[in-house]
Coordinates of C-alpha atoms and ligand atoms in Angstrom, one line a residue:
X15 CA 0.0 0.0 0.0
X16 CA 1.6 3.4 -1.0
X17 CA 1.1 5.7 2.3
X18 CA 1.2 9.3 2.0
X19 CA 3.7 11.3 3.4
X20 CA 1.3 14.7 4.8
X21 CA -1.0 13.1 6.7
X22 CA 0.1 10.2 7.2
X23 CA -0.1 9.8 11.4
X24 CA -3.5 11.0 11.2
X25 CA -6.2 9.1 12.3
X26 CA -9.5 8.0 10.4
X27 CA -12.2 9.7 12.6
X28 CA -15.5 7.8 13.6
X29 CA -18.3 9.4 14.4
X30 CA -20.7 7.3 16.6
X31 CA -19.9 4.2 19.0
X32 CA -23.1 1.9 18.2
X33 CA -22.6 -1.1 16.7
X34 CA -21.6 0.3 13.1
X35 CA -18.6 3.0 14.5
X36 CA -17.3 0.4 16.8
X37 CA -17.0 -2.4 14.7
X38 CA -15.6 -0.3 12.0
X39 CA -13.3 0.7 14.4
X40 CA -12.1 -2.9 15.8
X41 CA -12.1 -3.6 12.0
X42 CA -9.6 -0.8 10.9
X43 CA -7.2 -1.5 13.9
X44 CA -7.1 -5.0 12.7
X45 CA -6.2 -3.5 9.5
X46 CA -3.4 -1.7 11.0
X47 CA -4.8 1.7 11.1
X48 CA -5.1 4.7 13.5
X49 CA -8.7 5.8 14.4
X50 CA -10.0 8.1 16.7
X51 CA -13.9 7.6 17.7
X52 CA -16.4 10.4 19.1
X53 CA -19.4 9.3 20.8
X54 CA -21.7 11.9 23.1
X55 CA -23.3 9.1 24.9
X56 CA -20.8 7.7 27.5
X57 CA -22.9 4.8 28.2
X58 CA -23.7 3.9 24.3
X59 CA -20.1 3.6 23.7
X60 CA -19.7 0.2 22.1
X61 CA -23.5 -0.5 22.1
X62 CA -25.3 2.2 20.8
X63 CA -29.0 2.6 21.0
X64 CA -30.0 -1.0 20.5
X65 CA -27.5 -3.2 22.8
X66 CA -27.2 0.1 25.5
X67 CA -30.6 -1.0 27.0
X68 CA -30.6 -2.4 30.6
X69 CA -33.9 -4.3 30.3
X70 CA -33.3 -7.7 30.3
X71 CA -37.1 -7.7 28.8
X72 CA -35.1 -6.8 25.8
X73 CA -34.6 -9.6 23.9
X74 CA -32.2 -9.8 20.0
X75 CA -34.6 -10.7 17.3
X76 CA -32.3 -12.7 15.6
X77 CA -31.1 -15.8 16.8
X78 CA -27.5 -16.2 18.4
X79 CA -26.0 -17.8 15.8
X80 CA -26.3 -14.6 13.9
X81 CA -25.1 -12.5 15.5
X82 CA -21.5 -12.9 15.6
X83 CA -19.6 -9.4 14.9
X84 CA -17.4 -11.0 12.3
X85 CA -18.0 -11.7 8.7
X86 CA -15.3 -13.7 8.6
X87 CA -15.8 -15.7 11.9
X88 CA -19.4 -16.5 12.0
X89 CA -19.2 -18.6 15.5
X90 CA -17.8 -15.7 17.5
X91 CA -20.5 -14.4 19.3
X92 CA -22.2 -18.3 20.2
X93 CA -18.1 -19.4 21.3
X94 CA -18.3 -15.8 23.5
X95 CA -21.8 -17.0 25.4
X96 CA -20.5 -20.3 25.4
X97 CA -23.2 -21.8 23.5
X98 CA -22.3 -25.0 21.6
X99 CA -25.2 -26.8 20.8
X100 CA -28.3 -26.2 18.2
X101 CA -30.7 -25.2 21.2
X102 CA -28.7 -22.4 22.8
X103 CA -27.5 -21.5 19.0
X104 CA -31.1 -21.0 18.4
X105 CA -32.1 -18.8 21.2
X106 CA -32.5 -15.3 21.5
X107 CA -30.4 -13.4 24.1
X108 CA -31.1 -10.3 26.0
X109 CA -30.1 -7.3 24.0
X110 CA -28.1 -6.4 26.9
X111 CA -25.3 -9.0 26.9
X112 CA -24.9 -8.5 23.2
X113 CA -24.0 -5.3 24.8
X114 CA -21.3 -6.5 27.0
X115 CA -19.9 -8.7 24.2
X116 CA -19.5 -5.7 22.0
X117 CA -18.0 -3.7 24.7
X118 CA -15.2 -6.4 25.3
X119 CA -14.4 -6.5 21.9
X120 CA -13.9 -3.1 21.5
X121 CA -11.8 -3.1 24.4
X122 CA -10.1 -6.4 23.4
X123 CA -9.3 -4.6 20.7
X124 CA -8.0 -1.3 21.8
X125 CA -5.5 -3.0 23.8
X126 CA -3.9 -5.0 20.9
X127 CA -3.3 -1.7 19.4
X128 CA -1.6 0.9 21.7
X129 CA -0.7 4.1 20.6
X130 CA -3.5 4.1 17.5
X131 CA -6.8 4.0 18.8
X132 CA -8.6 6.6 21.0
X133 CA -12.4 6.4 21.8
X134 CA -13.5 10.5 22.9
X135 CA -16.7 11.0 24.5
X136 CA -18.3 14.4 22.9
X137 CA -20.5 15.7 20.4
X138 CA -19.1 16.4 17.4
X139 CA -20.8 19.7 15.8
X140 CA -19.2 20.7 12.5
X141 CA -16.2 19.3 10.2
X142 CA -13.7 21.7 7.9
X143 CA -12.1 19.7 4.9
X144 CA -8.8 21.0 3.4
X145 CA -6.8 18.4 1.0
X146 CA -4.5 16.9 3.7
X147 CA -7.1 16.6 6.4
X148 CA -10.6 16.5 7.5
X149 CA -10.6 18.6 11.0
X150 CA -13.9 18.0 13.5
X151 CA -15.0 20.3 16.3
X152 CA -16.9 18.4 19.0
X153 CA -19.1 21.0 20.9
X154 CA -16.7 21.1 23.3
X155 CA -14.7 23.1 21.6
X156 CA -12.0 20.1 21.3
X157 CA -11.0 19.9 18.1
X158 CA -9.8 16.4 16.0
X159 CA -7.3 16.4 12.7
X160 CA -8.1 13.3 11.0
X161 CA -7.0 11.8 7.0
X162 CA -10.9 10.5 6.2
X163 CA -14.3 10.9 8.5
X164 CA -16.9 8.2 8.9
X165 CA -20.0 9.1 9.9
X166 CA -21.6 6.5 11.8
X167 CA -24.4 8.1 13.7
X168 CA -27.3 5.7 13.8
X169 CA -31.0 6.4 12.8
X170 CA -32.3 9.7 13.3
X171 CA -34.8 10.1 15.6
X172 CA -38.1 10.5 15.4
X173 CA -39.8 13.5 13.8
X174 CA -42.5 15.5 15.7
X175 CA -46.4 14.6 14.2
X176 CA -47.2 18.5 13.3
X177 CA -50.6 17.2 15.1
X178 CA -49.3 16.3 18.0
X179 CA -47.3 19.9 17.7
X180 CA -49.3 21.4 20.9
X181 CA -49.2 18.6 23.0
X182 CA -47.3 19.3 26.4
X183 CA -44.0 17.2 26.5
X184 CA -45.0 15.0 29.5
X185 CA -48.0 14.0 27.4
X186 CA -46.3 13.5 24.0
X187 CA -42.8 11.5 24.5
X188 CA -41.1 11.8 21.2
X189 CA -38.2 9.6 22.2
X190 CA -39.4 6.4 23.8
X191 CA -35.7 6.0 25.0
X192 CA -35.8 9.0 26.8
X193 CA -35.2 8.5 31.0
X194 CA -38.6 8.1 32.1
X195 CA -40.6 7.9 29.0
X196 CA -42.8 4.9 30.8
X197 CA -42.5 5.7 34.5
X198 CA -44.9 7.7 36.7
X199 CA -48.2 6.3 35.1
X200 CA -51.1 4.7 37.4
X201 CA -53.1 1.1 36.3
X202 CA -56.1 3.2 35.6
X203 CA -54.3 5.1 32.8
X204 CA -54.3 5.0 29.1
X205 CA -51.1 4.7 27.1
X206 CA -51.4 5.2 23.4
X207 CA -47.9 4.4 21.4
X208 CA -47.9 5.5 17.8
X209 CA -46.6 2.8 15.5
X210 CA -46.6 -1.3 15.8
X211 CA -43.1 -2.2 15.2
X212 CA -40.5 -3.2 16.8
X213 CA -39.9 -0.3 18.9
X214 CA -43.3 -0.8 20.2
X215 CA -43.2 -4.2 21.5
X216 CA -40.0 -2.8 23.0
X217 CA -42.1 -0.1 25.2
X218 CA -44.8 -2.5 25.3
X219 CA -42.6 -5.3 27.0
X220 CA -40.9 -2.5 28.9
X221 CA -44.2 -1.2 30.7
X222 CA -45.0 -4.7 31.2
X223 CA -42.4 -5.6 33.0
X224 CA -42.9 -2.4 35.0
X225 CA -45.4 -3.5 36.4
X226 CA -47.8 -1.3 34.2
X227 CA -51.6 -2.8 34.7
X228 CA -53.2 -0.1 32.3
X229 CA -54.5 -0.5 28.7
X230 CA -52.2 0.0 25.6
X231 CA -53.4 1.5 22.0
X232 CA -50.6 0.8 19.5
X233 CA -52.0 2.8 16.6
X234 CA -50.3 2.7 13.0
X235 CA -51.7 3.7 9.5
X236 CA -52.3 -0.4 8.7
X237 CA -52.4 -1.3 11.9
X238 CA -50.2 -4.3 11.1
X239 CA -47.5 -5.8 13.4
X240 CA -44.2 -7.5 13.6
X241 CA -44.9 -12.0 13.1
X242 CA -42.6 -14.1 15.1
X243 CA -39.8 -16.4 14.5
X244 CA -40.8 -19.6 14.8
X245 CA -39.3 -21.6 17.5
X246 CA -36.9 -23.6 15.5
X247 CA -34.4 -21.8 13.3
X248 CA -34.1 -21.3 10.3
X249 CA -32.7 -24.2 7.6
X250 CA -32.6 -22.4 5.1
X251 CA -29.9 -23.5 2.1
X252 CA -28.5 -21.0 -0.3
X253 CA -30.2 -20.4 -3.5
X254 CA -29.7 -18.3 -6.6
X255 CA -30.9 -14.8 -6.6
X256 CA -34.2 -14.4 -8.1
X257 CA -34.5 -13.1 -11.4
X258 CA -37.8 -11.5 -11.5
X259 CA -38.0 -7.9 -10.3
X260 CA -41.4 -5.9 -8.7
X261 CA -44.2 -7.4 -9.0
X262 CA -42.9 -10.4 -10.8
X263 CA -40.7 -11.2 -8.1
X264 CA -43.7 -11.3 -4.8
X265 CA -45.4 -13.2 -6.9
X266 CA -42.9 -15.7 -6.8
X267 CA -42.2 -15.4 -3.3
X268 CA -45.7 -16.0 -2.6
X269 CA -45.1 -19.0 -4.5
X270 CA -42.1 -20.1 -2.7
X271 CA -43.6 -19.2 1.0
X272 CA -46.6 -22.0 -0.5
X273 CA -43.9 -24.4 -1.1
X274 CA -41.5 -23.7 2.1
X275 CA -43.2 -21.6 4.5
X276 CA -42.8 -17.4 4.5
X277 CA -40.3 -17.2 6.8
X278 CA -38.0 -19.9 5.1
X279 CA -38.7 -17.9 1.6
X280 CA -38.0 -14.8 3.3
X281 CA -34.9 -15.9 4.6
X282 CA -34.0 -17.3 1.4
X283 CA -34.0 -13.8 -0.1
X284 CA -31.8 -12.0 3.0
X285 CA -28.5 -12.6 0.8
X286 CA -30.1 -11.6 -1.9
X287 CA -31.7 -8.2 -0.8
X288 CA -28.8 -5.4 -1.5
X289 CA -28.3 -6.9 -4.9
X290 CA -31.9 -6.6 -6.0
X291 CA -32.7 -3.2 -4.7
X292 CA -30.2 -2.3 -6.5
X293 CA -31.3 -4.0 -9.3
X294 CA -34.4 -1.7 -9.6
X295 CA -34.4 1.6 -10.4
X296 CA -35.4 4.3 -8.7
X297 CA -39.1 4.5 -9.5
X298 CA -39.5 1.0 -9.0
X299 CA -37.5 1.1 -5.6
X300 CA -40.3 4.1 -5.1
X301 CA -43.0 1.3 -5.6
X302 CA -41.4 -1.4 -3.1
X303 CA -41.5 1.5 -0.6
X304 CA -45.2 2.7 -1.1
X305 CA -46.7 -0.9 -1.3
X306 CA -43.9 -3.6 -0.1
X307 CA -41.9 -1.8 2.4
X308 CA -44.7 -2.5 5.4
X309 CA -45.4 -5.7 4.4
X310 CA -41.9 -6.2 4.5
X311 CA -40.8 -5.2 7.7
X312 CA -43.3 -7.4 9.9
X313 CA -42.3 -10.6 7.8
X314 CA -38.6 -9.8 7.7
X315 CA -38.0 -8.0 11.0
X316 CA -39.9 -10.7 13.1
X317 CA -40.0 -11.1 17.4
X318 CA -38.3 -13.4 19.6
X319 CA -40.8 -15.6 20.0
X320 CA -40.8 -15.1 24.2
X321 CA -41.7 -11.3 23.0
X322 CA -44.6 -12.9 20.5
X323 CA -46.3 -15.2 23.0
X324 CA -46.1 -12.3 25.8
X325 CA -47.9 -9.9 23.0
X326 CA -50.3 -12.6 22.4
X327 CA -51.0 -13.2 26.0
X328 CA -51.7 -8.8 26.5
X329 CA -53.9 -8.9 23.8
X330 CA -56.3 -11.4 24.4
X331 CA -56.2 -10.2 28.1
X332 CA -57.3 -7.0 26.3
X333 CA -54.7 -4.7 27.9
X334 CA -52.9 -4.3 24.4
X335 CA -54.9 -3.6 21.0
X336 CA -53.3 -3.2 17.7
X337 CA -55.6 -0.5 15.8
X338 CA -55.1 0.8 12.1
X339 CA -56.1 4.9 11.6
X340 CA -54.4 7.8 10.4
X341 CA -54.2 10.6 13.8
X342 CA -56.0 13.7 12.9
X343 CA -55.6 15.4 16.1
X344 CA -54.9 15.9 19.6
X345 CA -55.6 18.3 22.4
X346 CA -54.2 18.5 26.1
X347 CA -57.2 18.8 28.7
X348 CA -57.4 17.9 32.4
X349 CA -53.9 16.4 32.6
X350 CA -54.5 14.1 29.4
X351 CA -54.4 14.2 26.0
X352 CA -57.6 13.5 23.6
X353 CA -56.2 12.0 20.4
X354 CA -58.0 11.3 17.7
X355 CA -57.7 9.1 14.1
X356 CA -59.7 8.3 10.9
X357 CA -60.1 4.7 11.2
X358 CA -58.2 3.1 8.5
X359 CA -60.4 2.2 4.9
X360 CA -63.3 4.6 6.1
X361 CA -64.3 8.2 7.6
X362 CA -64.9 6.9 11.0
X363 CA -63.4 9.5 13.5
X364 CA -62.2 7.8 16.9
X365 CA -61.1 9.2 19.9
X366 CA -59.9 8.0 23.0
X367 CA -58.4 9.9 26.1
X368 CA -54.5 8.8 27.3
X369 CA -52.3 9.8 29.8
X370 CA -49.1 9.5 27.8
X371 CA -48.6 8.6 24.3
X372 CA -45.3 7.7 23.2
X373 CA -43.8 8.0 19.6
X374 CA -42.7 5.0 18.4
X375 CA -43.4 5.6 15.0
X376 CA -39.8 5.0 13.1
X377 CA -37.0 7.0 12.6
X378 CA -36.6 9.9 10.3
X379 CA -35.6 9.1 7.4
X380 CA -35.2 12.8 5.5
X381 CA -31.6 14.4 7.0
X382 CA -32.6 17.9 6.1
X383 CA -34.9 17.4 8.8
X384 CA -32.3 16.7 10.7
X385 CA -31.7 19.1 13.9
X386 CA -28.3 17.2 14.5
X387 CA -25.4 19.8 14.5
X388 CA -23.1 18.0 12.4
X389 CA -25.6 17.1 10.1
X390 CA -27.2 20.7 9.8
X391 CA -23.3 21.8 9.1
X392 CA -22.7 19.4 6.5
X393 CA -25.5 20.2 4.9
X394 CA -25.0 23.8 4.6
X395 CA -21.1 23.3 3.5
X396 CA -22.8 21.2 0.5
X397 CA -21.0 18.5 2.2
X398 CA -24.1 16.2 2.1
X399 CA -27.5 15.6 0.4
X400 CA -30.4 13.0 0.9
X401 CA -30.5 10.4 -1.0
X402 CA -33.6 9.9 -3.8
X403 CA -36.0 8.2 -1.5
X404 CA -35.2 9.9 1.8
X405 CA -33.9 7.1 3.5
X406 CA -30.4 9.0 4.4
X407 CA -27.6 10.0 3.1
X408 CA -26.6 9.3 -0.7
X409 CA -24.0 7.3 -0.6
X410 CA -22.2 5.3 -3.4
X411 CA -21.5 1.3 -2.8
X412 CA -17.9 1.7 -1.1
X413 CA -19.3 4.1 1.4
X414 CA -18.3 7.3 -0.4
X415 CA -21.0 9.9 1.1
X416 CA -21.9 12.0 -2.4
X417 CA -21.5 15.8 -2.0
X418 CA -24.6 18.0 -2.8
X419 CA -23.6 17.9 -6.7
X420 CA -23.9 14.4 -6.6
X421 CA -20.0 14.0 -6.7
X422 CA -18.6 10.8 -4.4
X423 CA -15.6 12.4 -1.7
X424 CA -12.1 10.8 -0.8
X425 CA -12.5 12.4 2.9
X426 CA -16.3 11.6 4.0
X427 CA -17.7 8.2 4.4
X428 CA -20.9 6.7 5.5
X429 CA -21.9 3.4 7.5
X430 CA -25.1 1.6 8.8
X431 CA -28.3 2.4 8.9
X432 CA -28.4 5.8 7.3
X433 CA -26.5 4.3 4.4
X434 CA -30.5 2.5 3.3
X435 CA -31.1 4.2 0.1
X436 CA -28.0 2.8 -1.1
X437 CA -28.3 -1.2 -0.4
X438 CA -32.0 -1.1 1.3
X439 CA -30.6 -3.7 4.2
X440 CA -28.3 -2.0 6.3
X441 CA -30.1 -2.1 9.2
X442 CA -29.3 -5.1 11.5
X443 CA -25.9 -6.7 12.4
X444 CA -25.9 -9.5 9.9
X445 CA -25.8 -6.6 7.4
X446 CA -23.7 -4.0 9.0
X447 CA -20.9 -6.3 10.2
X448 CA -20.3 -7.2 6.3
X449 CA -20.2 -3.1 5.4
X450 CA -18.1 -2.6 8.1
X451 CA -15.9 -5.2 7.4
X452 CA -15.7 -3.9 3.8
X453 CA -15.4 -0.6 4.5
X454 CA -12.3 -0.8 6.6
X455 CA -10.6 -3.2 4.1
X456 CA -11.3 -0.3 1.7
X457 CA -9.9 2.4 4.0
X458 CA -6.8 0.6 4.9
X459 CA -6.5 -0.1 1.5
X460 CA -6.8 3.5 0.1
X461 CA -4.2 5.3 -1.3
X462 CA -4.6 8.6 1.1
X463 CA -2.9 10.9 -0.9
X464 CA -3.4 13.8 0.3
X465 CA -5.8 16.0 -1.8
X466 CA -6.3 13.4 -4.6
X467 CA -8.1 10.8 -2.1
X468 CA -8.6 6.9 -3.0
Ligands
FAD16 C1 -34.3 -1.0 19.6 C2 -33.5 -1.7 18.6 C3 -33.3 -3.1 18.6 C4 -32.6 -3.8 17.7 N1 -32.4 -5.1 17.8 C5 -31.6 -5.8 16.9 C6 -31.3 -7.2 17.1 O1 -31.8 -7.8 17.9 N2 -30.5 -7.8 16.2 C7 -30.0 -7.1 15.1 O2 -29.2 -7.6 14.3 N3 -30.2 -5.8 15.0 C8 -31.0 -5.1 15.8 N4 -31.3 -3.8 15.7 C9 -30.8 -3.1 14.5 C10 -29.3 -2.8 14.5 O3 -28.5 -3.7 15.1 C11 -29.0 -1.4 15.0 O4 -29.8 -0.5 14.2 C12 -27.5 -1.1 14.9 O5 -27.0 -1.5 16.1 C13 -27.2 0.3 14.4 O6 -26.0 0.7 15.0 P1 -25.4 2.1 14.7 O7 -24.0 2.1 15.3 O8 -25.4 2.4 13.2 O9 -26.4 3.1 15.3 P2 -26.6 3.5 16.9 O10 -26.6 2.3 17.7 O11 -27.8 4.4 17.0 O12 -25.3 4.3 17.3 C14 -25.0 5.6 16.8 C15 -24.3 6.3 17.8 O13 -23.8 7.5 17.3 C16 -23.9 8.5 18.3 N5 -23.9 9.8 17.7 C17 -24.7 10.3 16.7 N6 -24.4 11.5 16.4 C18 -23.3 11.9 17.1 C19 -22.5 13.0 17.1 N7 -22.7 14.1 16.3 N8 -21.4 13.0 17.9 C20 -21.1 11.9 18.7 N9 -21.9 10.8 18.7 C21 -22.9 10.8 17.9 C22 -25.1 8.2 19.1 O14 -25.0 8.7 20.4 C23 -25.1 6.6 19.0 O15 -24.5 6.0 20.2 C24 -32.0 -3.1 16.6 C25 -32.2 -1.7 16.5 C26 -33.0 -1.0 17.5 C27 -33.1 0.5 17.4

């Protein structure tokens, strides 16, 4: 590899310790690289939003033999729980010791590499580029000189409902991570959460196990919700991609979930996924979003089935209801907040009364609606631009983030989830750990020549 001269101590700079800026990082020390990592959340470093929960309620929805963070060493994660047979391969373990085995990894790893790694807590605000460095300023005022920046910074969160706009904050959470999002609420009371995915049975599970006796409104445009795994895995075998495209191509699935079961024909097409987004352009990737993408995520994105039966068991004691509308309002009075939705497929107004709801409704996809700093600043220096569907950030298939002419950069890359308009599936580890892994052979690889790039 021909190394620059200018430049050529500097580290690459991560932005964000989750899962996708700490296996990055691992990955580029491997590769015998410097790397400096910023995260704001002192507790999130190594784990992020997902594995930084201390709910042991919490459960992975993917089984443990998934979930190692290595490509190139799929047994990892079972050999680190000390799992060896099919059972425990098979199970689901709290989020929270995937947390712990990320952690140790990272720290495994910062130890077999003294004198190049450095992990900051702070924010970073706003990034300068001149041709033989990228320099970041973390809100602190601290300031980082690094050859190439990675921004690794997770979903976005959720934006505000403009209906829910005048809603009080203690009635309206927007973040259901937020400290104290479920606590303080009485068995009489009401709790509506907007949404029914994932993040739902997550608060769901969470006021559960709280103890919360109250009912639960998880309201959603289709009202649908996540299916769970079965409890066997998965034995899948590897098939050729499928050639059909749009509509050609459910059809087939449906065919193939006749044949095999849905979950074995939509775990057939998991390798396959990247490839054919990418294989359809972007009015038909448009189309798979309007009509596929829900149907999608509750077959592909499925529960542990401990989380499925307990879901199961809340609804038929009537405490949870899954309920399809569009909100049309809401208005604070006595303490509470009346919300109200047109009933999905008709112009049926409901409205019920709730002491809290809780957005849990996805996370923004659109970064110019973004109030994140670093975002806002790289937007404004032209640095960044959404990609066509909204998704993220436009990003080319190496991880190049593409400047607001379109134009792919030598200094700014992209990983994880808000790299989705680009491959469709980079949102859970099975996906991420391969970019990652990519990316940092790519990085190391690069010639980093100072101005001219890879
Ligand atoms: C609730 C939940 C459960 C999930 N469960 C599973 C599962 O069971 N199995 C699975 O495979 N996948 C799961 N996923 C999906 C996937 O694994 C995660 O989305 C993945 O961990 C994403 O990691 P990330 O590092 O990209 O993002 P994050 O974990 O969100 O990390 C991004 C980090 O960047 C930091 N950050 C952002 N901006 C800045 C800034 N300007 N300065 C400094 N720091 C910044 C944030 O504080 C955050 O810690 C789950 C996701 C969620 C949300």
């Amino acid at each position: 590899m021909a190394r620059p001269q200018a430049g050529a101590e500097l580290p690459v700079a991560i932005v964000g310790a989750g899962f996708s800026g700490t296996l990055l990082a691992i990955n580029l020390l491997r590769n015998g690289m410097r790397v400096v990592v910023i995260e704001r959340d002192e507790a999130q470093i190594a784990k992020g939003l997902a594995f930084g929960t201390r709910r042991p309620e919490h459960l992975l929805n993917v089984r443990a033999s998934n979930m190692s963070a290595f490509p190139d060493d799929t047994g990892h994660f079972l050999r680190w729980m000390g799992f060896s047979d099919a059972e425990q391969a098979n199970r689901f373990v709290p989020r929270l010791a995937y947390g712990h085995y990320l952690r140790e990894q990272l720290l495994d790893a910062l130890a077999a590499a003294p004198g190049r790694a450095d992990v900051r807590q702070g924010e970073a605000v706003s990034a300068s580029f001149a041709p033989d460095a990228v320099t970041l300023t973390l809100a602190s005022g601290e300031t980082v000189r690094c050859r190439g920046l990675v921004l690794a910074l997770g979903n976005l969160p959720p934006s505000r409902l403009p209906q829910l706009a005048d809603l009080p904050g203690d009635l309206h959470i927007r973040n259901p991570w937020q400290p104290g999002a479920i606590e303080g609420l009485g068995d009489d009371d009401h709790v509506v959460l907007l949404g029914s995915g994932l993040t739902t049975v997550d608060v769901v599970l969470a006021l559960d196990a709280a103890g919360f006796r109250g009912r639960i409104t998880a309201l959603s445009r289709r009202g649908l919700k996540p299916h769970g795994h079965a409890e066997s895995g998965p034995a899948v075998g590897a098939v050729a991609r499928p050639a059909a495209r749009g509509s050609q191509l459910v059809r087939e699935v449906r065919a193939r979930a006749a044949e095999i079961g849905w979950r074995a024909a939509i775990d057939e097409l998991r390798p396959h996924t990247q490839d054919l987004w990418r294989g359809h352009d972007e009015s038909a990737q448009r189309r798979l979003l309007r009509h596929l993408r829900p149907y999608w995520d509750i077959h592909r994105h499925r529960l542990a089935p401990p989380a499925a039966a307990r879901i199961a068991a809340l609804e038929e004691e009537g405490r949870l209801r899954f309920v399809a509308g569009k909100v049309t309002g809401a208005e604070a009075s006595d303490g509470a907040a009346r919300i109200s939705w047109r009933a999905r497929r008709s112009d049926r107004i409901e409205t019920v009364t709730a002491q809290r709801i809780i957005s849990c409704i996805g996370p923004e996809g659109d970064i110019t609606r973004s109030h994140d700093p670093l975002l806002r600043d790289l937007i404004e220096q032209g640095r960044v631009r959404p990609d066509a569907h909204r998704l993220g950030l436009d990003v080319d298939a190496a991880g190049h983030v593409r400047d607001a002419g379109g134009e792919p950069q030598n200094q700014l890359f992209a990983a994880g989830p808000l790299t989705k308009g680009e491959g469709w599936e980079i949102v859970a580890v099975p996906d991420i750990r391969r970019q990652v892994w990519s990316l940092a052979r790519y990085l190391a690889n690069a010639h980093w020549v100072g101005g001219e790039g890879l």
